[in-house]
Amino acid sequence: MTAAAHGWMDEPVTAVSDGAVIEASLTHAERFAEVYDRHAEAIHRYLARRAGTTVADDLSSETFLVAFRLRRRYDVTRADARPWLYGIATNLLRRHRRTESAGYRALARTGVDPLAGLDHAEEVVLRVTAEVEGRAVAAALARLTAKERDVLLLFTWTGLSYEQIAEGLDIPVGTVRSRLNRARERLRRVLDETVTKSGER
Amino acid sequence: MDEFDVLTQLRQDTPAMSARARAQGRLRLLGEIEGRRRESRWLPARRTMLAAAGVVILTVAILGYQVVGSPDGGSTAEASTVLQAAAAVAGVPAAVPRAEQFTYVEVVHVTSGGRQRVQEWRSVDGSRPGLIRSSGFLGSTSGAIAPYDPAAGLRTAPYAVLAKLPTDPAALARVLGEDPYVQDSVRYNNVSRDVGIWSLVRELVETAPPAQKAALFQAASTIKGITYVPTATDAAGRTGEAVGLDDPRLGNVQFLFDRDTHAFLGERILNHGSTTSIQFNDAIQQTGVADTAGSVPRR
């Protein structure tokens, strides 16, 4: 075998896209570990932010197991696998919807984030959200429908575009836009009320 | 304030994924991958073992990880000399295996969980299925080795492919630097090219022909930041000297050599900043050439 056949010498080094890695994993399954190495941190952070570290430890791992099983369905022309992975993670989170909502409600009521207390009891670091707006946002999140919350948090916490959210959740872009608008209006309203109330005090 | 801004700040201090969670998730995925493969095929044993040990080989950089200084403060010049001596011994020509034969490697791995003995047979020209047998605290298994995939780089390369690598250390270092494994390490793990090369050298020395093995050690001897470790014990209890390099992903990754024969004994990985806390240790028990996959060559 020559160096050229290996592509060592003559080809510029180009980034291998997620799509190319997933395609390679169809014949060499172990290549799929690279998808984990690239994206596990980000997926974990998203999950932890919504439902806490304990849930995230479990679901981040499961996200990649599910992705591995479904890899034949992945459109390998898509260079970036994050929308797909976030979509899977979001679907898995549905099982923990109550935990998630309870977290927002508790934060809204007390200003103490139960996620911080539950998962890092040994550190005894209470994540106190002093800001009135933070508590108000938590209250608003608790009141959103699950579908609105998914779109809103994918948009603000993962940086996915409308199109990528649509791809990840397998819904039309128009639906993403309308859910996001509704969620935004609700947030706006809650924040306005809060500001008004604290202004009256 | 924009309503999205308030939301963006909410729980911004969410703790990063712990190294333990990441290693466990990876191990779970590897288990799934192994289980699902129609014909059971294996990753190179070292990678599987490192994963089992909870050592993260290739992951996204952990924020806040600092490359610590050498735990021993040993000199680079001495480290370089040790590797050059190893190269001189490794380069002694040996019988060239025939295309239809198999290269054989037996390694004992020790982690905090226990010991595992791994035997690997790889087709010399890559045309036949290889075989891996593994026994120890992780249970006993055997199966075919994943075939060589040029797209995945040199780590699974058979003897015949390694024999085509340059024997000039500088030219070899350039080829190693372009290997997908090293490229991915730089790209996704934020480690230097040299750190990636150091890891790759370890993957290749057992199977490489003498001339390439010598060039691998020579290439390694020019890496900046290597340090000399006067005394180190391998997984089989043999004591020798070692050369280490800090890998922000793992710790101080050390190659162990016999002080008198300069033979490569194995590898150990110390936790960052420690000279005693070993997270991974292995020992090469035997290397050789076998006529069939599954037959152990006579010593």
XYZ file of C-alpha atoms in Angstrom:
500
model
C 0.000 0.000 0.000
C 1.344 3.411 -0.899
C 1.294 6.565 1.129
C -1.094 8.054 -1.411
C -3.521 5.188 -0.909
C -3.532 6.076 2.772
C -4.007 9.706 2.044
C -1.071 10.593 4.296
C 0.945 12.836 2.103
C -1.093 14.305 -0.648
C -4.350 15.303 0.962
C -4.755 18.311 3.170
C -6.016 17.387 6.580
C -9.718 18.074 6.686
C -12.102 17.685 9.547
C -14.066 14.469 9.417
C -17.730 15.374 9.725
C -20.047 13.655 12.185
C -21.918 12.331 9.170
C -18.772 10.684 7.820
C -17.992 9.126 11.200
C -21.545 7.779 11.524
C -21.360 6.416 7.989
C -18.077 4.680 8.852
C -19.709 3.238 11.973
C -22.177 1.341 9.752
C -19.335 -0.976 8.750
C -16.957 -0.348 11.659
C -19.256 -0.023 14.636
C -16.498 0.998 17.048
C -16.109 4.265 15.153
C -19.318 5.375 16.835
C -17.360 5.972 20.036
C -15.973 9.067 18.314
C -19.463 10.567 18.236
C -19.561 10.137 22.011
C -16.117 11.650 22.450
C -17.130 14.689 20.464
C -20.512 15.453 21.970
C -21.024 13.739 25.348
C -20.045 16.848 27.325
C -22.494 19.125 25.551
C -25.378 16.669 25.756
C -24.697 16.120 29.434
C -24.675 19.823 30.149
C -28.018 20.323 28.448
C -29.578 17.455 30.383
C -28.022 18.503 33.692
C -29.270 22.027 33.253
C -32.794 20.803 32.785
C -33.042 17.884 35.198
C -29.893 17.747 37.330
C -26.633 15.838 37.297
C -28.019 12.487 38.414
C -30.562 12.357 35.620
C -27.979 13.703 33.161
C -25.406 11.027 34.048
C -27.931 8.388 33.124
C -29.633 9.995 30.149
C -26.477 11.280 28.454
C -25.213 7.720 28.329
C -28.579 6.491 27.091
C -28.741 9.173 24.422
C -25.687 7.668 22.729
C -26.951 4.100 23.101
C -30.174 5.117 21.376
C -28.235 7.056 18.748
C -26.022 4.037 18.104
C -29.045 1.801 17.613
C -30.677 4.329 15.286
C -27.531 5.247 13.363
C -28.739 3.612 10.150
C -31.515 6.165 10.026
C -29.144 9.112 10.312
C -28.829 11.214 7.179
C -25.048 11.041 6.769
C -25.018 14.118 4.557
C -25.671 16.105 7.730
C -22.243 17.135 8.933
C -23.307 18.106 12.442
C -24.920 15.400 14.583
C -25.790 17.706 17.468
C -29.401 18.450 16.400
C -30.057 14.720 16.174
C -28.425 13.997 19.545
C -30.187 16.872 21.305
C -33.431 15.607 19.817
C -32.875 12.143 21.267
C -31.877 13.618 24.628
C -35.001 15.795 24.640
C -37.215 12.791 23.966
C -35.572 10.823 26.766
C -36.116 13.753 29.145
C -39.881 13.341 28.839
C -39.693 10.543 31.388
C -38.381 13.082 33.868
C -40.800 15.874 33.080
C -42.184 15.964 36.613
C -38.754 16.181 38.187
C -37.859 18.964 35.828
C -41.022 21.000 36.466
C -40.786 20.493 40.214
C -37.291 21.964 40.026
C -38.494 25.134 38.342
C -41.416 25.497 40.746
C -39.223 25.113 43.797
C -36.742 27.616 42.424
C -39.524 30.077 41.680
C -41.003 29.720 45.154
C -37.897 29.688 47.314
C -35.056 31.101 45.227
C -33.052 27.974 46.069
C -32.360 25.647 43.177
C -33.111 22.061 44.248
C -30.872 20.681 41.495
C -27.831 22.128 43.194
C -28.912 20.839 46.604
C -29.907 17.357 45.466
C -26.857 16.481 43.457
C -24.098 18.157 45.366
C -25.245 17.804 48.923
C -21.693 17.148 50.003
C -20.627 20.511 48.749
C -23.458 22.184 50.620
C -23.509 24.825 47.981
C -27.000 26.128 47.655
C -27.538 27.739 44.362
C -29.495 30.723 45.490
C -30.858 32.768 42.705
C -31.079 36.137 44.293
C -32.318 37.834 41.209
C -36.000 38.353 41.021
C -35.931 37.793 37.272
C -34.329 34.355 37.693
C -37.144 33.232 39.948
C -39.715 34.701 37.610
C -38.208 32.864 34.640
C -38.313 29.619 36.590
C -41.983 30.244 37.333
C -42.645 30.851 33.657
C -40.780 27.687 32.644
C -42.914 25.660 35.028
C -46.059 26.950 33.331
C -45.015 26.309 29.738
C -46.214 23.226 27.930
C -43.556 20.535 27.565
C -43.345 21.146 23.828
C -42.867 24.866 24.221
C -40.237 24.302 26.873
C -38.307 21.871 24.650
C -38.075 24.384 21.839
C -37.311 27.309 24.119
C -34.508 25.564 26.021
C -32.959 24.051 22.900
C -32.865 27.540 21.456
C -31.467 29.368 24.474
C -29.316 26.679 26.111
C -27.791 24.772 23.187
C -27.497 27.455 20.532
C -29.239 25.360 17.869
C -30.875 27.342 15.077
C -34.603 27.132 14.252
C -33.765 24.777 11.402
C -31.609 22.554 13.604
C -34.290 22.377 16.294
C -36.807 21.416 13.624
C -34.433 18.707 12.438
C -33.745 17.418 15.944
C -37.371 17.269 17.061
C -38.618 16.228 13.636
C -41.171 19.037 13.378
C -41.629 21.794 10.765
C -39.611 24.997 11.139
C -42.893 26.954 11.295
C -43.868 24.988 14.384
C -40.540 25.776 16.017
C -41.102 29.456 15.311
C -44.647 29.545 16.670
C -43.789 27.593 19.819
C -40.831 29.832 20.454
C -42.964 32.955 19.989
C -45.577 31.685 22.408
C -42.944 30.773 24.985
C -41.318 34.151 24.561
C -44.580 36.008 25.083
C -45.254 34.099 28.279
C -41.783 34.813 29.570
C -42.180 38.486 28.710
C -45.461 38.697 30.534
C -44.153 37.055 33.699
C -41.065 39.249 33.696
C -43.124 42.402 33.198
C -45.373 41.467 36.120
C -42.366 40.811 38.298
C -40.719 44.082 37.476
C -43.947 45.955 38.110
C -44.466 44.196 41.451
C -40.947 44.784 42.677
C -41.269 48.403 41.538
C -44.346 48.831 43.750
C -42.592 47.501 46.826
C -33.469 43.064 29.924
C -34.343 40.706 27.109
C -36.368 37.712 28.288
C -33.945 35.326 26.585
C -30.994 36.887 28.399
C -32.495 36.099 31.787
C -33.070 32.533 30.674
C -29.559 32.226 29.282
C -28.167 33.032 32.709
C -30.371 30.568 34.528
C -28.291 27.618 35.787
C -25.315 28.740 33.814
C -23.119 27.336 36.572
C -24.346 23.781 35.954
C -21.375 21.554 36.842
C -19.520 19.922 33.957
C -19.865 16.203 33.328
C -17.630 14.357 35.762
C -14.771 12.274 34.402
C -16.379 9.267 36.040
C -19.751 9.786 34.348
C -18.037 10.270 31.024
C -15.956 7.123 31.379
C -18.974 5.089 32.480
C -21.069 6.378 29.602
C -18.322 5.523 27.174
C -17.921 2.050 28.620
C -21.670 1.462 28.342
C -21.567 2.520 24.708
C -18.575 0.289 23.982
C -20.456 -2.606 25.568
C -23.420 -1.903 23.309
C -21.158 -1.693 20.285
C -19.498 -4.999 21.126
C -22.803 -6.698 21.765
C -24.482 -5.478 18.622
C -21.804 -6.388 16.187
C -23.001 -9.248 14.041
C -19.691 -11.007 14.211
C -18.138 -10.092 17.485
C -15.160 -7.905 16.737
C -12.950 -6.117 19.167
C -11.344 -2.814 19.605
C -7.626 -2.851 20.186
C -7.314 -4.356 23.654
C -5.594 -1.334 25.125
C -8.466 0.960 24.324
C -11.005 -1.425 25.796
C -8.881 -1.827 28.899
C -8.386 1.875 29.351
C -12.117 2.362 29.034
C -12.731 -0.353 31.604
C -10.279 1.363 33.906
C -12.328 4.506 33.630
C -9.473 6.199 31.833
C -10.790 8.508 29.199
C -8.714 8.272 26.076
C -10.467 10.512 23.676
C -12.942 12.936 25.071
C -13.745 16.544 24.838
C -11.369 18.681 26.828
C -12.337 19.197 30.423
C -12.460 22.848 31.254
C -10.183 23.816 34.034
C -7.854 20.889 33.514
C -4.327 22.066 33.873
C -1.291 20.359 32.511
C 0.805 19.932 35.605
C 4.559 19.952 35.621
C 6.519 16.780 35.683
C 5.943 14.989 38.970
C 9.572 13.934 39.093
C 11.245 16.883 37.529
C 13.459 14.419 35.629
C 15.455 15.792 32.765
C 14.454 15.676 29.127
C 18.004 14.832 28.053
C 18.047 11.675 30.141
C 14.565 10.763 28.923
C 15.708 11.205 25.368
C 18.720 8.967 25.945
C 16.538 6.183 27.349
C 14.338 6.252 24.253
C 17.329 6.269 21.925
C 18.798 3.252 23.695
C 15.419 1.533 23.317
C 15.453 2.417 19.613
C 18.909 0.939 19.150
C 17.805 -2.361 20.656
C 14.430 -2.412 18.924
C 16.017 -1.867 15.522
C 17.909 -5.146 15.515
C 16.551 -7.008 12.493
C 14.361 -10.032 13.159
C 12.816 -12.676 10.920
C 10.142 -11.127 8.711
C 6.807 -12.882 9.230
C 5.054 -14.349 6.204
C 1.901 -12.714 4.886
C -0.313 -15.590 6.002
C 1.018 -15.604 9.570
C -0.125 -13.635 12.621
C 1.657 -11.252 14.937
C 1.080 -12.259 18.560
C 1.049 -10.004 21.604
C 0.244 -10.955 25.176
C -0.235 -8.163 27.688
C -1.333 -8.059 31.315
C -3.329 -4.976 32.274
C -3.815 -3.890 35.873
C -6.338 -1.285 36.944
C -7.954 -0.522 40.268
C -10.546 -3.157 39.364
C -8.130 -6.044 38.951
C -5.987 -7.859 36.407
C -6.827 -8.847 32.868
C -4.685 -10.950 30.531
C -5.163 -10.165 26.862
C -3.792 -12.135 23.912
C -4.055 -10.761 20.389
C -3.363 -12.353 17.047
C -3.338 -10.011 14.051
C -3.098 -11.103 10.433
C 0.281 -9.983 9.072
C -1.129 -8.710 5.781
C -4.531 -7.848 7.231
C -6.338 -10.326 4.978
C -7.486 -12.746 7.684
C -9.624 -12.208 10.747
C -7.579 -11.613 13.874
C -8.376 -13.037 17.281
C -8.470 -11.642 20.782
C -8.695 -13.619 24.020
C -9.171 -11.868 27.270
C -9.484 -13.271 30.784
C -9.487 -11.778 34.241
C -11.634 -9.581 36.425
C -13.701 -8.422 33.455
C -14.559 -12.037 32.647
C -13.345 -14.285 29.863
C -14.088 -13.480 26.275
C -12.746 -14.181 22.848
C -13.656 -12.895 19.430
C -12.462 -11.591 16.119
C -10.463 -8.361 16.032
C -11.926 -5.486 14.060
C -10.331 -5.474 10.596
C -8.002 -2.709 9.572
C -9.855 0.449 8.635
C -7.541 3.021 7.000
C -10.069 5.754 7.784
C -9.660 5.076 11.500
C -5.908 5.496 11.252
C -2.963 3.338 12.123
C -4.138 1.969 15.452
C -5.609 -1.172 13.925
C -2.994 -1.393 11.170
C -1.469 -4.825 10.550
C 2.260 -5.518 10.368
C 2.369 -5.169 6.582
C 0.943 -1.649 6.719
C 3.261 -0.606 9.544
C 6.200 -1.994 7.526
C 5.480 0.665 4.885
C 5.846 3.535 7.349
C 8.936 5.737 7.015
C 11.936 4.685 9.082
C 13.260 8.222 9.253
C 12.061 9.541 12.640
C 11.159 13.016 11.377
C 9.229 11.662 8.403
C 7.512 9.142 10.661
C 6.556 11.889 13.128
C 4.903 13.795 10.271
C 2.868 10.730 9.282
C 1.854 10.117 12.894
C 0.871 13.772 13.249
C -1.560 13.371 10.380
C -3.153 10.218 11.701
C -6.891 10.657 12.361
C -6.427 9.607 15.988
C -3.887 12.364 16.581
C -5.918 14.854 14.570
C -9.039 14.093 16.600
C -7.090 14.370 19.843
C -5.870 17.807 18.873
C -9.223 18.883 17.552
C -11.581 17.581 20.179
C -9.376 17.103 23.233
C -7.377 20.225 22.921
C -4.144 18.351 23.467
C -0.931 19.089 21.609
C 0.044 17.101 18.551
C 2.972 15.689 20.541
C 0.684 14.306 23.230
C -1.417 12.646 20.529
C 1.696 11.159 18.928
C 2.919 9.831 22.284
C -0.314 7.869 22.734
C -0.189 6.600 19.165
C 3.413 5.409 19.550
C 2.236 3.219 22.431
C -0.458 1.699 20.227
C 2.001 0.789 17.481
C 5.196 -0.421 19.163
C 3.993 -3.940 19.851
C 3.148 -4.768 16.256
C 5.621 -2.601 14.313
C 8.573 -4.239 12.493
C 12.040 -3.550 14.019
C 13.002 -0.620 11.773
C 9.679 1.157 12.384
C 9.733 0.344 16.087
C 13.167 1.977 16.313
C 11.898 5.021 14.433
C 8.874 5.223 16.756
C 11.136 5.431 19.815
C 13.419 7.906 18.061
C 10.479 10.090 17.075
C 9.264 9.897 20.686
C 12.710 10.922 21.955
C 12.375 14.339 20.285
C 9.036 15.186 21.902
C 9.220 18.275 24.074
C 8.291 17.837 27.713
C 9.260 14.184 28.159
C 10.756 13.459 31.542
C 12.975 10.749 32.970
C 11.612 8.525 35.721
C 14.480 6.627 37.399
C 12.408 3.797 38.856
C 9.121 2.350 37.670
C 7.489 -1.052 38.094
C 5.324 -2.655 35.410
C 2.188 -4.742 35.865
C 4.267 -7.926 36.033
C 6.378 -6.567 38.879
C 9.461 -5.901 36.740
C 11.304 -2.771 37.780
C 12.999 -0.538 35.256
C 13.296 3.076 34.229
C 10.670 5.093 32.405
C 9.977 8.123 30.272
C 6.807 10.084 30.897
C 4.768 12.754 29.197
C 1.843 14.640 30.719
C -1.394 14.014 28.878
C -4.100 16.398 30.123
C -6.703 13.710 29.415
C -5.058 10.957 31.389
C -2.158 11.890 33.622
C 1.559 11.223 33.291
C 1.804 8.508 30.626
C 5.021 6.551 31.116
C 6.786 3.996 28.928
C 8.821 1.502 30.954
C 12.122 0.000 29.838
C 14.473 -2.611 31.218
C 17.515 -0.818 32.597
C 19.997 -3.319 31.151
C 18.490 -4.701 27.952
C 16.554 -1.491 27.113
C 13.601 -3.668 26.117
C 10.164 -2.028 26.217
C 8.326 -3.518 29.195
C 4.982 -1.767 29.178
C 3.188 1.367 30.206
C 1.749 2.977 33.276
C -0.363 6.071 33.800
C -0.023 8.102 36.971
C -2.648 10.531 38.157
C -1.857 14.169 37.532
C 0.772 15.528 39.860
C 1.323 12.226 41.671
C 4.333 9.934 41.691
C 2.564 7.078 43.424
C -1.066 7.056 42.348
C -1.261 4.644 39.412
C -4.493 4.493 37.469
C -3.387 2.066 34.793
C -0.471 -0.316 34.443
C 0.377 -2.940 31.888
C 3.164 -5.340 31.030
C 4.019 -6.948 27.726
C 4.419 -10.639 28.479
C 5.263 -11.950 25.041
C 5.403 -10.862 21.421
C 6.047 -13.152 18.473
C 4.751 -14.679 15.275
C 2.173 -17.469 15.115
C 1.124 -19.656 12.215
C -2.530 -19.609 13.156
C -4.749 -17.302 15.175
C -5.024 -18.962 18.558
C -1.669 -20.748 18.648
C 0.881 -19.300 21.058
C 4.364 -19.068 19.534
C 7.177 -20.830 21.358
C 9.331 -18.470 23.341
